[in-house]
PDB file of C-alpha atoms in Angstrom:
ATOM      1  CA  MET R   1      -8.957  22.308  -8.755  1.00  0.00           C
ATOM      2  CA  THR R   2      -6.382  24.025 -10.956  1.00  0.00           C
ATOM      3  CA  ILE R   3      -5.744  23.400 -14.643  1.00  0.00           C
ATOM      4  CA  ASP R   4      -2.280  22.073 -13.744  1.00  0.00           C
ATOM      5  CA  GLU R   5      -3.864  19.466 -11.446  1.00  0.00           C
ATOM      6  CA  ILE R   6      -6.244  18.435 -14.233  1.00  0.00           C
ATOM      7  CA  ARG R   7      -3.320  18.166 -16.677  1.00  0.00           C
ATOM      8  CA  GLU R   8      -1.485  16.001 -14.178  1.00  0.00           C
ATOM      9  CA  LEU R   9      -4.525  13.703 -13.857  1.00  0.00           C
ATOM     10  CA  ILE R  10      -4.708  13.438 -17.662  1.00  0.00           C
ATOM     11  CA  GLN R  11      -1.021  12.503 -17.720  1.00  0.00           C
ATOM     12  CA  LEU R  12      -1.614   9.870 -15.021  1.00  0.00           C
ATOM     13  CA  VAL R  13      -4.482   8.330 -17.005  1.00  0.00           C
ATOM     14  CA  SER R  14      -2.406   8.335 -20.202  1.00  0.00           C
ATOM     15  CA  GLU R  15       0.649   6.740 -18.572  1.00  0.00           C
ATOM     16  CA  THR R  16      -1.116   4.061 -16.540  1.00  0.00           C
ATOM     17  CA  GLY R  17      -3.756   3.001 -19.052  1.00  0.00           C
ATOM     18  CA  ILE R  18      -6.583   3.453 -16.547  1.00  0.00           C
ATOM     19  CA  ALA R  19      -9.906   3.467 -18.410  1.00  0.00           C
ATOM     20  CA  GLU R  20     -11.595   6.059 -16.187  1.00  0.00           C
ATOM     21  CA  LEU R  21     -10.660   8.291 -13.271  1.00  0.00           C
ATOM     22  CA  GLU R  22     -12.996  10.492 -11.241  1.00  0.00           C
ATOM     23  CA  VAL R  23     -11.773  12.939  -8.601  1.00  0.00           C
ATOM     24  CA  GLN R  24     -13.953  15.099  -6.383  1.00  0.00           C
ATOM     25  CA  ARG R  25     -12.764  17.898  -4.120  1.00  0.00           C
ATOM     26  CA  GLY R  26     -15.586  19.736  -2.395  1.00  0.00           C
ATOM     27  CA  ASP R  27     -17.982  20.937  -5.095  1.00  0.00           C
ATOM     28  CA  ASN R  28     -15.471  20.329  -7.921  1.00  0.00           C
ATOM     29  CA  ARG R  29     -15.574  17.012  -9.743  1.00  0.00           C
ATOM     30  CA  VAL R  30     -13.464  15.892 -12.709  1.00  0.00           C
ATOM     31  CA  ARG R  31     -13.993  12.645 -14.621  1.00  0.00           C
ATOM     32  CA  ILE R  32     -11.387  11.541 -17.173  1.00  0.00           C
ATOM     33  CA  ARG R  33     -12.141   8.677 -19.572  1.00  0.00           C
ATOM     34  CA  ARG R  34      -9.773   7.123 -22.083  1.00  0.00           C
ATOM     35  CA  SER R  35     -11.283   6.687 -25.526  1.00  0.00           C
ATOM     36  CA  GLN R  36     -10.362   3.996 -28.064  1.00  0.00           C
ATOM     37  CA  GLY R  37      -7.831   6.317 -29.752  1.00  0.00           C
ATOM     38  CA  THR R  38      -5.023   8.263 -28.126  1.00  0.00           C
ATOM     39  CA  GLU R  39      -7.157  11.111 -26.854  1.00  0.00           C
ATOM     40  CA  THR R  40      -8.572  11.532 -23.383  1.00  0.00           C
ATOM     41  CA  ASN R  41     -12.053  12.873 -22.615  1.00  0.00           C
ATOM     42  CA  VAL R  42     -12.380  15.185 -19.638  1.00  0.00           C
ATOM     43  CA  LEU R  43     -15.834  15.772 -18.162  1.00  0.00           C
ATOM     44  CA  LEU R  44     -16.289  18.762 -15.880  1.00  0.00           C
ATOM     45  CA  PRO R  45     -19.885  18.573 -14.568  1.00  0.00           C
ATOM     46  CA  SER R  46     -19.655  21.733 -12.440  1.00  0.00           C
ATOM     47  CA  THR R  47     -22.270  23.543 -14.517  1.00  0.00           C
ATOM     48  CA  PRO R  48     -24.927  22.224 -16.932  1.00  0.00           C
ATOM     49  CA  ALA R  49     -23.052  23.727 -19.907  1.00  0.00           C
ATOM     50  CA  SER R  50     -19.874  21.833 -19.067  1.00  0.00           C
ATOM     51  CA  THR R  51     -21.258  18.290 -19.123  1.00  0.00           C
ATOM     52  CA  ALA R  52     -20.212  17.719 -22.748  1.00  0.00           C
ATOM     53  CA  PRO R  53     -16.807  16.009 -23.058  1.00  0.00           C
ATOM     54  CA  VAL R  54     -13.824  18.194 -23.816  1.00  0.00           C
ATOM     55  CA  VAL R  55     -11.300  16.331 -25.961  1.00  0.00           C
ATOM     56  CA  THR R  56      -7.775  17.086 -24.792  1.00  0.00           C
ATOM     57  CA  PRO R  57      -4.546  15.432 -25.937  1.00  0.00           C
ATOM     58  CA  ALA R  58      -2.420  14.096 -23.136  1.00  0.00           C
ATOM     59  CA  ALA R  59      -0.259  16.912 -21.792  1.00  0.00           C
ATOM     60  CA  PRO R  60       3.240  16.459 -20.392  1.00  0.00           C
ATOM     61  CA  ALA R  61       3.380  16.410 -16.614  1.00  0.00           C
ATOM     62  CA  THR R  62       4.438  19.723 -15.102  1.00  0.00           C
ATOM     63  CA  VAL R  63       4.893  18.380 -11.583  1.00  0.00           C
ATOM     64  CA  GLY R  64       6.939  15.210 -11.021  1.00  0.00           C
ATOM     65  CA  ARG R  65       5.472  12.659  -8.665  1.00  0.00           C
ATOM     66  CA  GLU R  66       7.793   9.701  -8.621  1.00  0.00           C
ATOM     67  CA  SER R  67       5.507   7.775  -6.275  1.00  0.00           C
ATOM     68  CA  LEU R  68       2.763   7.808  -8.921  1.00  0.00           C
ATOM     69  CA  GLN R  69       4.946   6.914 -11.894  1.00  0.00           C
ATOM     70  CA  PRO R  70       4.968   3.345 -13.217  1.00  0.00           C
ATOM     71  CA  ALA R  71       8.311   1.544 -13.060  1.00  0.00           C
ATOM     72  CA  ALA R  72      10.714   2.284 -15.915  1.00  0.00           C
ATOM     73  CA  ALA R  73      10.340  -1.134 -17.534  1.00  0.00           C
ATOM     74  CA  THR R  74       6.575  -1.341 -17.273  1.00  0.00           C
ATOM     75  CA  PRO R  75       5.116  -4.205 -19.315  1.00  0.00           C
ATOM     76  CA  ALA R  76       1.997  -3.831 -21.430  1.00  0.00           C
ATOM     77  CA  PRO R  77      -0.922  -2.755 -19.196  1.00  0.00           C
ATOM     78  CA  ASP R  78      -2.788  -5.954 -20.180  1.00  0.00           C
ATOM     79  CA  SER R  79      -0.315  -8.071 -18.206  1.00  0.00           C
ATOM     80  CA  LEU R  80      -0.864  -6.189 -14.935  1.00  0.00           C
ATOM     81  CA  VAL R  81      -3.327  -7.284 -12.285  1.00  0.00           C
ATOM     82  CA  TYR R  82      -4.900  -4.283 -10.581  1.00  0.00           C
ATOM     83  CA  VAL R  83      -5.615  -4.295  -6.853  1.00  0.00           C
ATOM     84  CA  LYS R  84      -8.854  -2.360  -6.430  1.00  0.00           C
ATOM     85  CA  SER R  85     -10.362  -0.726  -3.379  1.00  0.00           C
ATOM     86  CA  PRO R  86     -13.103  -2.912  -1.895  1.00  0.00           C
ATOM     87  CA  ILE R  87     -14.612   0.108  -0.076  1.00  0.00           C
ATOM     88  CA  VAL R  88     -14.911   3.888  -0.169  1.00  0.00           C
ATOM     89  CA  GLY R  89     -12.429   5.532   2.169  1.00  0.00           C
ATOM     90  CA  THR R  90      -9.018   7.136   2.557  1.00  0.00           C
ATOM     91  CA  PHE R  91      -5.868   5.441   1.232  1.00  0.00           C
ATOM     92  CA  TYR R  92      -2.852   5.164   3.547  1.00  0.00           C
ATOM     93  CA  GLU R  93       0.443   3.627   2.404  1.00  0.00           C
ATOM     94  CA  ALA R  94       1.711   3.002   5.964  1.00  0.00           C
ATOM     95  CA  SER R  95       0.183   2.230   9.347  1.00  0.00           C
ATOM     96  CA  SER R  96       1.623   5.469  10.753  1.00  0.00           C
ATOM     97  CA  PRO R  97       2.948   8.684   9.165  1.00  0.00           C
ATOM     98  CA  ASP R  98       6.415   8.097  10.644  1.00  0.00           C
ATOM     99  CA  LEU R  99       6.720   4.516   9.308  1.00  0.00           C
ATOM    100  CA  PRO R 100       7.826   3.472   5.801  1.00  0.00           C
ATOM    101  CA  PRO R 101       5.155   2.402   3.252  1.00  0.00           C
ATOM    102  CA  PHE R 102       3.996  -1.223   3.320  1.00  0.00           C
ATOM    103  CA  VAL R 103       5.184  -1.667  -0.302  1.00  0.00           C
ATOM    104  CA  GLY R 104       6.950   0.322  -2.997  1.00  0.00           C
ATOM    105  CA  ILE R 105       7.348   0.050  -6.748  1.00  0.00           C
ATOM    106  CA  GLY R 106       9.578  -2.924  -7.548  1.00  0.00           C
ATOM    107  CA  ASP R 107       8.731  -4.839  -4.356  1.00  0.00           C
ATOM    108  CA  ARG R 108       7.847  -8.519  -4.607  1.00  0.00           C
ATOM    109  CA  VAL R 109       4.564  -9.431  -2.908  1.00  0.00           C
ATOM    110  CA  THR R 110       2.893 -12.700  -2.037  1.00  0.00           C
ATOM    111  CA  PRO R 111      -0.737 -13.473  -1.192  1.00  0.00           C
ATOM    112  CA  GLY R 112      -1.603 -12.041   2.207  1.00  0.00           C
ATOM    113  CA  LYS R 113       1.052  -9.282   2.096  1.00  0.00           C
ATOM    114  CA  VAL R 114      -0.466  -6.001   3.326  1.00  0.00           C
ATOM    115  CA  LEU R 115      -0.284  -3.381   0.550  1.00  0.00           C
ATOM    116  CA  CYS R 116      -2.048  -0.445   2.188  1.00  0.00           C
ATOM    117  CA  ILE R 117      -4.804   0.592   4.570  1.00  0.00           C
ATOM    118  CA  ILE R 118      -8.166   2.061   3.609  1.00  0.00           C
ATOM    119  CA  GLU R 119      -9.789   4.025   6.435  1.00  0.00           C
ATOM    120  CA  SER R 120     -13.562   3.973   6.300  1.00  0.00           C
ATOM    121  CA  MET R 121     -15.846   5.244   9.042  1.00  0.00           C
ATOM    122  CA  LYS R 122     -12.921   5.379  11.538  1.00  0.00           C
ATOM    123  CA  LEU R 123     -12.053   1.712  10.841  1.00  0.00           C
ATOM    124  CA  MET R 124      -8.677   0.759   9.359  1.00  0.00           C
ATOM    125  CA  ASN R 125      -9.017  -1.959   6.699  1.00  0.00           C
ATOM    126  CA  GLU R 126      -5.838  -3.710   5.560  1.00  0.00           C
ATOM    127  CA  ILE R 127      -5.761  -4.403   1.821  1.00  0.00           C
ATOM    128  CA  GLU R 128      -3.747  -7.518   1.002  1.00  0.00           C
ATOM    129  CA  ALA R 129      -2.222  -8.920  -2.189  1.00  0.00           C
ATOM    130  CA  ASP R 130      -4.132 -11.795  -3.766  1.00  0.00           C
ATOM    131  CA  ILE R 131      -1.317 -12.931  -6.060  1.00  0.00           C
ATOM    132  CA  THR R 132       2.459 -13.320  -6.132  1.00  0.00           C
ATOM    133  CA  GLY R 133       4.056 -10.613  -8.218  1.00  0.00           C
ATOM    134  CA  ILE R 134       6.022  -7.384  -8.503  1.00  0.00           C
ATOM    135  CA  ILE R 135       4.500  -3.957  -7.741  1.00  0.00           C
ATOM    136  CA  GLU R 136       4.725  -2.092 -11.076  1.00  0.00           C
ATOM    137  CA  SER R 137       2.621   0.989 -10.264  1.00  0.00           C
ATOM    138  CA  LYS R 138       1.059   2.821  -7.365  1.00  0.00           C
ATOM    139  CA  LEU R 139      -1.990   4.671  -8.659  1.00  0.00           C
ATOM    140  CA  VAL R 140      -3.021   6.782  -5.653  1.00  0.00           C
ATOM    141  CA  GLN R 141      -1.304   9.163  -3.270  1.00  0.00           C
ATOM    142  CA  ASN R 142      -1.064   8.808   0.481  1.00  0.00           C
ATOM    143  CA  SER R 143      -4.125  10.230   2.309  1.00  0.00           C
ATOM    144  CA  GLN R 144      -6.116  10.406  -0.948  1.00  0.00           C
ATOM    145  CA  PRO R 145      -9.834   9.535  -0.915  1.00  0.00           C
ATOM    146  CA  VAL R 146     -10.625   6.420  -2.962  1.00  0.00           C
ATOM    147  CA  GLU R 147     -13.856   5.054  -4.395  1.00  0.00           C
ATOM    148  CA  TYR R 148     -15.165   1.502  -4.454  1.00  0.00           C
ATOM    149  CA  GLY R 149     -13.464  -0.366  -7.306  1.00  0.00           C
ATOM    150  CA  GLU R 150     -10.752   2.255  -7.867  1.00  0.00           C
ATOM    151  CA  ALA R 151      -7.393   0.750  -8.881  1.00  0.00           C
ATOM    152  CA  LEU R 152      -4.739   1.183  -6.182  1.00  0.00           C
ATOM    153  CA  PHE R 153      -1.763  -0.853  -7.440  1.00  0.00           C
ATOM    154  CA  GLY R 154      -0.695  -2.590 -10.631  1.00  0.00           C
ATOM    155  CA  ILE R 155       1.017  -5.943  -9.992  1.00  0.00           C
ATOM    156  CA  ARG R 156       2.891  -7.975 -12.612  1.00  0.00           C
ATOM    157  CA  PRO R 157       2.290 -11.656 -11.796  1.00  0.00           C
ATOM    158  CA  VAL R 158       5.354 -13.906 -11.519  1.00  0.00           C
TER     159      VAL R 158
END
């Protein structure tokens, strides 16, 4: 994992208000936790010496990822309802690579509307909306591994 990727994850945590984010790629693992103030703690447990938190101010994003950015008029994070992954698996935004995503930022959803698919153990699990609202943020990328309880979407109830 490069330093630019870590900076981008810090930016994502700062912009979305997520309390904690952990990403693992092979033997590399990064955990980012928001503290009570404006700083973000980054834990890099690759070696025993690096388990102490490194305090890093949020850095500006160097790579634009519009699909991960919250909508321009995002309300306070407290008013969003987060759809979380019920299982460990791989996130897919569409049922096939050549089809459009199930939902996008700004889309209105109702209970039962399919938001994404989580593949786990070769089974495709449809994740549905539980509330009526507007998709304000998409917090994961297509084909990204997700953990149990990880936030996938932020929905503003209507």
